[in-house]
Coordinates of C-alpha atoms in Angstrom, one line a residue:
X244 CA 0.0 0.0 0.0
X245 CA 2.5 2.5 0.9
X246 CA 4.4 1.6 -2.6
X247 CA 1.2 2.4 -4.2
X248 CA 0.6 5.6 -2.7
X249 CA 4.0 6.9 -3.0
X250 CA 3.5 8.2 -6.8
X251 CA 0.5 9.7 -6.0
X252 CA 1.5 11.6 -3.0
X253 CA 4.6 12.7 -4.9
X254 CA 3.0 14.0 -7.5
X255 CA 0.5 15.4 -5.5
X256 CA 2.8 17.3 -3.6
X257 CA 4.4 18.8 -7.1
X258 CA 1.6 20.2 -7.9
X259 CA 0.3 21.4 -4.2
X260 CA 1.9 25.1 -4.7
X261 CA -0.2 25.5 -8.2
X262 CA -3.3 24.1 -6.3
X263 CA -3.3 26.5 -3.3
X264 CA -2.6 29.1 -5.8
X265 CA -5.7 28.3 -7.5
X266 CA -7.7 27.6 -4.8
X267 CA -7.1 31.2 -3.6
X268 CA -7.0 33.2 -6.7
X269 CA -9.8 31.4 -8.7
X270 CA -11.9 29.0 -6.6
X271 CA -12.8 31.0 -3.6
X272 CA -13.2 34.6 -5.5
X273 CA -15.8 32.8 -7.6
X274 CA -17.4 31.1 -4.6
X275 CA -17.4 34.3 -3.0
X276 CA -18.5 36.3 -6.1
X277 CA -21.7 33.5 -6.1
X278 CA -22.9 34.7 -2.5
X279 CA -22.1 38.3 -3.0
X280 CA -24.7 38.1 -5.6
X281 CA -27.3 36.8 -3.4
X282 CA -26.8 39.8 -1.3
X283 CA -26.8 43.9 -1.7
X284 CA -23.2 44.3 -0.5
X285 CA -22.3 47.9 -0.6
X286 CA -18.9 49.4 -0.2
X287 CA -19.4 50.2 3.7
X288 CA -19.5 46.6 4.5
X289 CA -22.6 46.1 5.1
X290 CA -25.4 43.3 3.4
X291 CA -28.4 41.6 4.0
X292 CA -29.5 38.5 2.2
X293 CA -32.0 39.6 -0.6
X294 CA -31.9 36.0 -2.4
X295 CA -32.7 36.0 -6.5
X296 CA -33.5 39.8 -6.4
X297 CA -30.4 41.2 -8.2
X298 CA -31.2 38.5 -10.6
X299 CA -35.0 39.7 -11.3
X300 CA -33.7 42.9 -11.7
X301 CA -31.0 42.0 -13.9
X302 CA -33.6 41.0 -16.1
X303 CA -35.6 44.2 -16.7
X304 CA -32.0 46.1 -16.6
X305 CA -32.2 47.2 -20.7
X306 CA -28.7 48.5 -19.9
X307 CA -27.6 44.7 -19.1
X308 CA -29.3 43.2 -22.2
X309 CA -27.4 46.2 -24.1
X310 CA -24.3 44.9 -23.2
X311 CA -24.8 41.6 -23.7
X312 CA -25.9 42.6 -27.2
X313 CA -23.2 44.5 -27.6
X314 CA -20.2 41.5 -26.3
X315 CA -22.1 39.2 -28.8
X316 CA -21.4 41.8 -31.7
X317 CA -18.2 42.3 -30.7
X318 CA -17.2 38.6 -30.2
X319 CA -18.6 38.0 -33.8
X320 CA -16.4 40.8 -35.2
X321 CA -13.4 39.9 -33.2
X322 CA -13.2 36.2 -33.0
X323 CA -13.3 35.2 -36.4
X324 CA -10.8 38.0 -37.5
X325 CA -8.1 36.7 -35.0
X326 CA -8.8 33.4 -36.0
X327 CA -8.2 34.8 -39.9
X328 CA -5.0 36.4 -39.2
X329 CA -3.4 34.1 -36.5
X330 CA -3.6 31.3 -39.2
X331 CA -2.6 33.2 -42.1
X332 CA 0.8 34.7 -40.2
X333 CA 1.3 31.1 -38.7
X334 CA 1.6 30.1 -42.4
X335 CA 3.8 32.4 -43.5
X336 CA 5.8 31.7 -40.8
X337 CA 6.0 28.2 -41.1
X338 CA 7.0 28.8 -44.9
X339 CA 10.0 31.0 -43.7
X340 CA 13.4 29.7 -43.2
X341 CA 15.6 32.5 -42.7
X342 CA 15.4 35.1 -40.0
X343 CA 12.1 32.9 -38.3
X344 CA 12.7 33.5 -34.9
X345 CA 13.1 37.6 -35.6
X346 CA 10.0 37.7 -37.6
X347 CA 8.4 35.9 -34.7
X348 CA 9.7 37.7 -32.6
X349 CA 8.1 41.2 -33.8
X350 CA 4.7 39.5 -34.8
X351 CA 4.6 38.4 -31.1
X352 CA 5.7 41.9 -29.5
X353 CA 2.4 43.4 -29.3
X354 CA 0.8 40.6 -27.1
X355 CA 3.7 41.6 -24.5
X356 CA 2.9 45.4 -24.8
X357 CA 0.4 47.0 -22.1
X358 CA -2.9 47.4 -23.4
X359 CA -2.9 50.8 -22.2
X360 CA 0.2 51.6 -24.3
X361 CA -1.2 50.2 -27.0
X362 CA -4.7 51.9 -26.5
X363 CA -3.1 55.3 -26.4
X364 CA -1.6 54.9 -29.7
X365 CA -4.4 53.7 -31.4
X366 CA -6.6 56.8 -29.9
X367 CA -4.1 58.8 -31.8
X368 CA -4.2 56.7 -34.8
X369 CA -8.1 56.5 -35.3
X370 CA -8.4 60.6 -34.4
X371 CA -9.3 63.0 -37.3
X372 CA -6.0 64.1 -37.5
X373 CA -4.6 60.4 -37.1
X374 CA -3.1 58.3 -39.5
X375 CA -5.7 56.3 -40.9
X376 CA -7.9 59.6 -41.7
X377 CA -4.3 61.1 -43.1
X378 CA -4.2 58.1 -45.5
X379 CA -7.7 58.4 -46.5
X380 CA -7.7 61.9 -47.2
X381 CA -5.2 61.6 -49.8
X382 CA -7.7 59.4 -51.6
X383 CA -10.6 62.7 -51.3
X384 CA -12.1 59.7 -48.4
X385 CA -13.1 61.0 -44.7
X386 CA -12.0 61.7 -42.0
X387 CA -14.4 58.8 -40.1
X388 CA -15.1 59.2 -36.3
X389 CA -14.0 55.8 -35.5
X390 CA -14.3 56.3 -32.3
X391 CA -17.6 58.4 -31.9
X392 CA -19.6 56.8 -34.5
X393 CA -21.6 53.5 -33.2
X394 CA -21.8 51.8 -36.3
X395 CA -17.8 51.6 -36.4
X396 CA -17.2 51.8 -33.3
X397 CA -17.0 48.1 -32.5
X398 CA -15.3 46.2 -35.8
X399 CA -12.5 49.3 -34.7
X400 CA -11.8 48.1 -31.2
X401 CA -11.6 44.9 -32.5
X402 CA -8.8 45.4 -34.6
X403 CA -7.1 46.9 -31.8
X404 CA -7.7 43.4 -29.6
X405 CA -6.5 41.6 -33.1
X406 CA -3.5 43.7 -32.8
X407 CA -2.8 43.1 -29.7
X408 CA -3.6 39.4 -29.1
X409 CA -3.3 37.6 -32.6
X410 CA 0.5 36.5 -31.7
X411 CA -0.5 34.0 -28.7
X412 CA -2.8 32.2 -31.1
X413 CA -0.3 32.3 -34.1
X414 CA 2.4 30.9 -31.7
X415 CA -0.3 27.9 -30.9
X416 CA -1.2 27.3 -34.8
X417 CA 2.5 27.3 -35.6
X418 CA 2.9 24.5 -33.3
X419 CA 0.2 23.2 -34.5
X420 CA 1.8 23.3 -38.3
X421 CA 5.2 22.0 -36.8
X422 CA 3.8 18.5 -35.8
X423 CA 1.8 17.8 -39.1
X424 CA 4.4 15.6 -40.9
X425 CA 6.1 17.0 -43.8
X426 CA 6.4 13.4 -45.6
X427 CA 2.0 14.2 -46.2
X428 CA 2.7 17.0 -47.8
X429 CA 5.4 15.6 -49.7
X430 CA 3.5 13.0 -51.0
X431 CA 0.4 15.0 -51.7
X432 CA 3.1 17.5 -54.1
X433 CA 4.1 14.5 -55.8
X434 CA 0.6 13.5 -57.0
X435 CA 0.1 16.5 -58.2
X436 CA -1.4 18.5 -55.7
X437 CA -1.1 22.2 -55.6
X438 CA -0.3 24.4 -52.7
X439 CA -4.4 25.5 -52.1
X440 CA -5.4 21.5 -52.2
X441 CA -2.9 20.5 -49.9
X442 CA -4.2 22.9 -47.4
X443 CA -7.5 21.9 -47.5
X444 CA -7.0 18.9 -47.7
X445 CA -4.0 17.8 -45.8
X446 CA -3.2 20.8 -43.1
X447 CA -6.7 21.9 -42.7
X448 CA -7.9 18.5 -41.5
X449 CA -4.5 17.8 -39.4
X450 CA -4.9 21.2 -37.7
X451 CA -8.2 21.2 -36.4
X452 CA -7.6 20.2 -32.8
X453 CA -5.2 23.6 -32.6
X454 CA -7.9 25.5 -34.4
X455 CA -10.8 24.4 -32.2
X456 CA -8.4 25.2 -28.9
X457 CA -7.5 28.9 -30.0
X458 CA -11.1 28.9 -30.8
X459 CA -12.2 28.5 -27.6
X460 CA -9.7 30.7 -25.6
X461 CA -10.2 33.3 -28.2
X462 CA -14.0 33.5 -27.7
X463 CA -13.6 33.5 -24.0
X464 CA -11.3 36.6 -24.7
X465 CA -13.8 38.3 -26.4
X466 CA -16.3 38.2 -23.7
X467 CA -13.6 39.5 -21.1
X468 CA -12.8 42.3 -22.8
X469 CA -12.5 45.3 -21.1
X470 CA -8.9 47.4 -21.3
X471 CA -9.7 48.4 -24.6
X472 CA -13.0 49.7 -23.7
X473 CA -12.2 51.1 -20.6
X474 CA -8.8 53.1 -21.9
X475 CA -10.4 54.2 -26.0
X476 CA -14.2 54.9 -25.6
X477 CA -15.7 54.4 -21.7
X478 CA -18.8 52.2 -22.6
X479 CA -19.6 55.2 -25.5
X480 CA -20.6 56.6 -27.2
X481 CA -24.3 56.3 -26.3
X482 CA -23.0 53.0 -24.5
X483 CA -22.5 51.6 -28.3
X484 CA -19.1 50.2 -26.3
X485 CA -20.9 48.8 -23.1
X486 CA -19.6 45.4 -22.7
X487 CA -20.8 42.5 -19.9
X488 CA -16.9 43.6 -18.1
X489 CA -17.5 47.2 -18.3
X490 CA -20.9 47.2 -16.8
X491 CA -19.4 44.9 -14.3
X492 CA -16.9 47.9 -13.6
X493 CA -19.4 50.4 -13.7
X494 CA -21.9 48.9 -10.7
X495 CA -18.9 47.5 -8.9
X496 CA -16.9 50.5 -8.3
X497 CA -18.2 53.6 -10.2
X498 CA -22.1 52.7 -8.1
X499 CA -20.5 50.4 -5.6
X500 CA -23.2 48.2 -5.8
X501 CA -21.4 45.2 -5.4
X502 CA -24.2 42.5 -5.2
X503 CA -25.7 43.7 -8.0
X504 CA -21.9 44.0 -9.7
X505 CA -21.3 39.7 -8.9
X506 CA -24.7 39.1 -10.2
X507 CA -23.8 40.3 -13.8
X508 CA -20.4 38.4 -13.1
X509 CA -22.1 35.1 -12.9
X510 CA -24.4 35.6 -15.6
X511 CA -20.7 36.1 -17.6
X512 CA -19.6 33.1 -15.8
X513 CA -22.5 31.3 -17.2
X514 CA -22.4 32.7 -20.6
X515 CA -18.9 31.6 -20.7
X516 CA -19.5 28.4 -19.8
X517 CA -22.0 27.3 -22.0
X518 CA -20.5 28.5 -24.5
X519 CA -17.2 26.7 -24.2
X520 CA -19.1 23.7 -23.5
X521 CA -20.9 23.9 -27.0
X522 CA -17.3 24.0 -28.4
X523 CA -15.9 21.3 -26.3
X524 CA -18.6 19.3 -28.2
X525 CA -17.9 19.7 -31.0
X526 CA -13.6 19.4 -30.1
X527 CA -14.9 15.9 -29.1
X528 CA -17.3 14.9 -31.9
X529 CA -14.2 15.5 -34.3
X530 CA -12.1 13.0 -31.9
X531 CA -9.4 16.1 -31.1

């Protein structure tokens, strides 16, 4: 028995510091986020038990089904379009031989970079005097309000996110591209195929356990987003930018309404959830 236990308890104990780790940082704020919400915590300190209240009035809050609206949209825009670019740099990266790691290198540099930073810079980009407005008035086009116009508003912080994140998904698909076996595409070249066949029909298929995981973490991204809103627009204009994470911010600690703040947080923890359980579906149904 105790040469039975001894892996066990050895590996158990390896993995102990991560554990406590998690326990405190993730496990216990969510717990703790569950009851807050069953409660009308305010920032004094004091609650009283109020049960599913904040959740009948989350829904007939029109500002909570705006934001969830408004995440869906976004998420739409955004996931798809990292998805796009991520895979089309990781193929142009697994084509190149010399210089890979530099080119790598500066692909990945924005995911590094504070989103702060890099939210400053594109305010200055997107402004009517910016870059993108210079370059279109030289074609007689603009300027465009990126950021005060609700109909662009959106697709243009996603490109920011894009920016900012593509490189921790490229570095996945690249991976992903490394361990397909060169010998398939070998053989598929000597029968004749051409470069757009053997994608589709060799990589694509071999790569879909890498593209359904940076699926998933890339839609659970786009539901947690919140720098970009928070440092480019605030929620505008006319809450156009309201995400489920900014009005999370804005009960929790511009109203300090803190009960009411968790209840929106597990509504996000549930939207989250069933939606990387759909995926997870389908990641099994395809045997990945």
């Amino acid at each position: 028995m105790r040469h039975r236990l001894r892996d066990p308890v050895t590996g158990l104990l390896f993995v102990l510091p991560v554990l406590v780790l998690f326990l405190i940082f993730r496990i216990f704020p969510s717990l703790g986020a569950a009851g807050m919400s069953l409660t009308n915590w305010n920032i004094g300190g004091e609650w009283d038990i109020i049960g599913v209240d904040n959740y009948a009035r989350l829904l007939d809050d029109v500002n909570f089904w705006l934001s969830l609206r408004v995440t869906l949209v976004y998420s739409v825009v955004y996931v798809p379009l990292t998805m796009l670019v991520a895979l089309g740099t990781a193929l142009l990266l697994n084509q190149v031989v010399f210089m890979r790691g530099l080119f790598r290198g500066m692909l990945f540099l924005p995911y590094v970079t504070s989103f702060v930073l890099a939210g400053i810079v594109w305010r200055w980009i997107y402004e009517y005097n910016g870059l993108i407005n210079g370059l279109l008035a030289k074609v007689d086009l603009g300027p465009v309000a990126f950021l005060e116009e609700s109909g662009v508003v959106l697709p243009a912080l996603a490109v920011v996110s894009v920016w900012k994140g593509f490189g921790y998904s490229m570095l996945i698909l690249l991976a992903g591209l490394k361990a397909i076996p060169s010998s398939y595409l070998e053989a598929a070249t000597v029968d004749g195929a051409n470069a757009w066949q053997r994608f589709r029909r060799i990589t694509l298929p071999l790569l879909k356990p890498t593209i359904f995981f940076v699926l998933v973490i890339e839609t659970i991204s786009a539901f947690q987003t919140f720098d970009t809103v928070y440092v480019m627009t605030g929620g505008g204009p006319a809450r156009a930018t309201y995400t489920l994470i900014y009005g999370i911010y804005d009960h929790g600690f511009r109203s300090f309404d803190f009960g009411y703040a968790a209840t929106w947080g597990m509504v996000l923890f549930a939207v989250v959830l069933v939606v990387s359980l759909i995926q997870r579906r389908f990641l099994d149904r395809g045997n990945t």
